Short mmCIF file of C-alpha atoms in Angstrom, two decimals:
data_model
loop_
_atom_site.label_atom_id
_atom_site.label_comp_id
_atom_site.label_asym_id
_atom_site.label_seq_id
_atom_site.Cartn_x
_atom_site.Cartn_y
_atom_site.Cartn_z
CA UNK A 58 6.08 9.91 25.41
CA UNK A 59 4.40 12.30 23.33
CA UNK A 60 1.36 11.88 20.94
CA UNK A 61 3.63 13.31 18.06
CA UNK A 62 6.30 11.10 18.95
CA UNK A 63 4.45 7.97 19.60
CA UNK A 64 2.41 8.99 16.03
CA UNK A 65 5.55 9.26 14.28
CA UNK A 66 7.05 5.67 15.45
CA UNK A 67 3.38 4.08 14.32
CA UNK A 68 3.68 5.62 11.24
CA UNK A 69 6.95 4.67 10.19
CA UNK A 70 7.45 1.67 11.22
CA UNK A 71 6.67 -1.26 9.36
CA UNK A 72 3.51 -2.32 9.00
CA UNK A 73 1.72 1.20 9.08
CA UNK A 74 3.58 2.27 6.09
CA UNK A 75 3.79 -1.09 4.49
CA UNK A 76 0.09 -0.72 4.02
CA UNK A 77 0.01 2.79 2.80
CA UNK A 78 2.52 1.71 0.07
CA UNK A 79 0.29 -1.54 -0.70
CA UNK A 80 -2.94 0.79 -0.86
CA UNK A 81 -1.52 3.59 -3.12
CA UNK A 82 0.06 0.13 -5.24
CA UNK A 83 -3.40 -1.71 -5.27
CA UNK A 84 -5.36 1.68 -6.33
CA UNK A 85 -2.57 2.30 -9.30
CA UNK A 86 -2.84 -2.05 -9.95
CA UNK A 87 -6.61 -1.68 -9.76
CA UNK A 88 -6.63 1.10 -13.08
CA UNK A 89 -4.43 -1.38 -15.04
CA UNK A 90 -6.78 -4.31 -14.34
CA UNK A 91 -9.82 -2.33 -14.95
CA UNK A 92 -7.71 -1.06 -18.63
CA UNK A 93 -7.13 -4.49 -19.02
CA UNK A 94 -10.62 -5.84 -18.81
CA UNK A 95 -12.57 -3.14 -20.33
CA UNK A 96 -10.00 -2.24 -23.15
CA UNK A 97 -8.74 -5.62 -24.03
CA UNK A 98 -10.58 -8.65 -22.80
CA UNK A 99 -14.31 -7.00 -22.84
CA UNK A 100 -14.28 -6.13 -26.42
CA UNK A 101 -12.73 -9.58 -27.66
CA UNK A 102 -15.35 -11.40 -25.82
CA UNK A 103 -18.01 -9.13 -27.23
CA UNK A 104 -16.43 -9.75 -30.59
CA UNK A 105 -17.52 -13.22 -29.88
CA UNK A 106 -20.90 -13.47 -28.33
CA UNK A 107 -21.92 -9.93 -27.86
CA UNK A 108 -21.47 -7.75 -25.10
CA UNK A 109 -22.53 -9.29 -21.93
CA UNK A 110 -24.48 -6.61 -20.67
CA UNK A 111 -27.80 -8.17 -18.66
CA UNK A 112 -28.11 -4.99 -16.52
CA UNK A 113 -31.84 -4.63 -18.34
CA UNK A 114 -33.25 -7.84 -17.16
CA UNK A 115 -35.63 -7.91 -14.51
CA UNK A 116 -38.55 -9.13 -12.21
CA UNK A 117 -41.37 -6.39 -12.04
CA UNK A 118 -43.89 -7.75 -9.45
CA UNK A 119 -46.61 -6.12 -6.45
CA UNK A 120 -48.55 -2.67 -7.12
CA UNK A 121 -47.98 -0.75 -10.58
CA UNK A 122 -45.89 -4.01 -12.06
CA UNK A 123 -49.01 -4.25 -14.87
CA UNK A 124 -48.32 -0.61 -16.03
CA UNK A 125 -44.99 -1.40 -17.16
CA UNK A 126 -45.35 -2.16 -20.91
CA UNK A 127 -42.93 -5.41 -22.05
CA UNK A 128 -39.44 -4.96 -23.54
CA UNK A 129 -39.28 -1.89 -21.42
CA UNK A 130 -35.78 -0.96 -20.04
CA UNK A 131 -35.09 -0.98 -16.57
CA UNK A 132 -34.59 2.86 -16.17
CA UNK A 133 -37.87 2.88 -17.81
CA UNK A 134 -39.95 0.65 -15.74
CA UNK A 135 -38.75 2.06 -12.68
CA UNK A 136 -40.38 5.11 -14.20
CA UNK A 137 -43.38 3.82 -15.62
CA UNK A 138 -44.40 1.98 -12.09
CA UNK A 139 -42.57 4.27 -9.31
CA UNK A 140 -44.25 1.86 -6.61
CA UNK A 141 -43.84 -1.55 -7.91
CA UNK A 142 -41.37 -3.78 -6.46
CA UNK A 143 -38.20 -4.61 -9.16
CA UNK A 144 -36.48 -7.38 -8.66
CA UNK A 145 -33.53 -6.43 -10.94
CA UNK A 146 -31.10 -9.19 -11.31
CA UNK A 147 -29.68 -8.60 -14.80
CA UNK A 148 -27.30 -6.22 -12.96
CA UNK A 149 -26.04 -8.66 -10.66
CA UNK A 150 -25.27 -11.30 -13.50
CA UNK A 151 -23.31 -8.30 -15.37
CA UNK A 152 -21.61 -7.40 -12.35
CA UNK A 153 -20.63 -11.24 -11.93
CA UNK A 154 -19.17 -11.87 -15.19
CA UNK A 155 -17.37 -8.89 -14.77
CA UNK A 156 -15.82 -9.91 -11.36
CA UNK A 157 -15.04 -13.20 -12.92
CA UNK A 158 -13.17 -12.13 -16.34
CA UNK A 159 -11.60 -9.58 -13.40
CA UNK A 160 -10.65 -12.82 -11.56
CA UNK A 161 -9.40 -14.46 -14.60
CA UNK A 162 -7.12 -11.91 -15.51
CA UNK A 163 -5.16 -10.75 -11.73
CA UNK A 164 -5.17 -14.89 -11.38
CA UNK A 165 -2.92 -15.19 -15.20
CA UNK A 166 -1.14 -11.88 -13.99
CA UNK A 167 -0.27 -13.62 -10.90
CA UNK A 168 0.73 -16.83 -11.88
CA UNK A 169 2.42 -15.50 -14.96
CA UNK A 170 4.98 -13.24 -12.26
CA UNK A 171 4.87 -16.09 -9.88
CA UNK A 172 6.94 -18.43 -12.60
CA UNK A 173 9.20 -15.54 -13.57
CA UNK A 174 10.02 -15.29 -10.04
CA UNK A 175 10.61 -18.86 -9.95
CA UNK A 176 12.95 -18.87 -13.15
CA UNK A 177 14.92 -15.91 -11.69
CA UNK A 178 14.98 -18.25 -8.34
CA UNK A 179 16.43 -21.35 -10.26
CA UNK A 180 18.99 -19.10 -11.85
CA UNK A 181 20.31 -17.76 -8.90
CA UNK A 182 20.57 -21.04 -7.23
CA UNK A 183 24.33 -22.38 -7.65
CA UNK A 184 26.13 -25.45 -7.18
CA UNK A 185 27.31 -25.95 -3.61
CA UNK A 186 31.49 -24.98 -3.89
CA UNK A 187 33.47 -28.07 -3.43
CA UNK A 188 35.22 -28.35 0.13
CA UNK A 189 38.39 -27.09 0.84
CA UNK A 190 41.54 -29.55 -0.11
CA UNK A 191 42.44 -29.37 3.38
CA UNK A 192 39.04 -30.99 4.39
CA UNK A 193 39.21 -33.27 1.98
CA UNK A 194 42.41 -34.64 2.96
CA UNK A 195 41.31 -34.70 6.39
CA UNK A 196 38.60 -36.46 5.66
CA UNK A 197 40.01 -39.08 3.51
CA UNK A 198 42.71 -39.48 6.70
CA UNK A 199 39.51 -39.85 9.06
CA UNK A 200 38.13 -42.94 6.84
CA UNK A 201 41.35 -44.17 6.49
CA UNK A 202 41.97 -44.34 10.68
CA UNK A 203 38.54 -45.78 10.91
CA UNK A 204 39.08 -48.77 8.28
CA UNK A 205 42.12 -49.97 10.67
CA UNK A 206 40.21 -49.50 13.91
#
């Protein structure tokens, strides 16, 4: 068989070009999420309590951590002190809530399809069609020959 050939098979079959299709879907899904969080659930919560934005906290410590003056930002006091060691964790909480609110949001976007799909499931779901009147018959005749036996 030949490399083309044996390429071509592995890329169209199934699961090959399943995951293409999911990839270029999750990149396009990924945009609308990120719209949705930063253009409509970031600035409601900031309405709220301010924007959650920690990413200039942090832990100066070891050589050059005294020349930093206080209140300085972080771009700042990695300036300032070039050699001390910054423990910079405000990033990692901002980073956090933003995974989380991300979370929140594919989760209600999930569930919310999930119970359409389950609507459009108990729609299409239909009584089971009565038997035939020849079965029934039949079957009436069985019980009948069985109550005499």
């Amino acid at each position: 068989m030949s490399i083309v050939k044996e390429f071509k098979e592995f890329a169209i079959k199934g699961n090959a070009f399943d995951l293409a299709v999911g990839v270029i879907i999750g990149g396009a899904f990924g945009k609308i999420v990120t719209s949705v969080i930063d253009d409509l659930i970031m600035p409601v919560v900031a309405a709220m309590v301010g924007k959650p934005d920690f990413s200039s906290i942090y832990f100066a410590m070891g050589k050059g951590a005294e020349l930093i003056p206080k209140g300085a930002s972080l771009a700042d006091a990695k300036k300032a002190a070039p050699d001390a060691a910054i423990f910079a964790y405000g990033n990692f909480i901002t980073v956090a809530i933003n995974f989380l609110l991300l979370a929140l949001v594919v989760f209600i976007m999930v569930r919310t399809i999930n119970k359409m799909k389950k609507k459009e499931e108990a729609a299409a779901v239909v009584a089971p069609v009565a038997p035939p009147k020849e079965e029934v018959l039949l079957t009436e005749i069985r019980d009948l020959l069985k109550a005499k036996a």
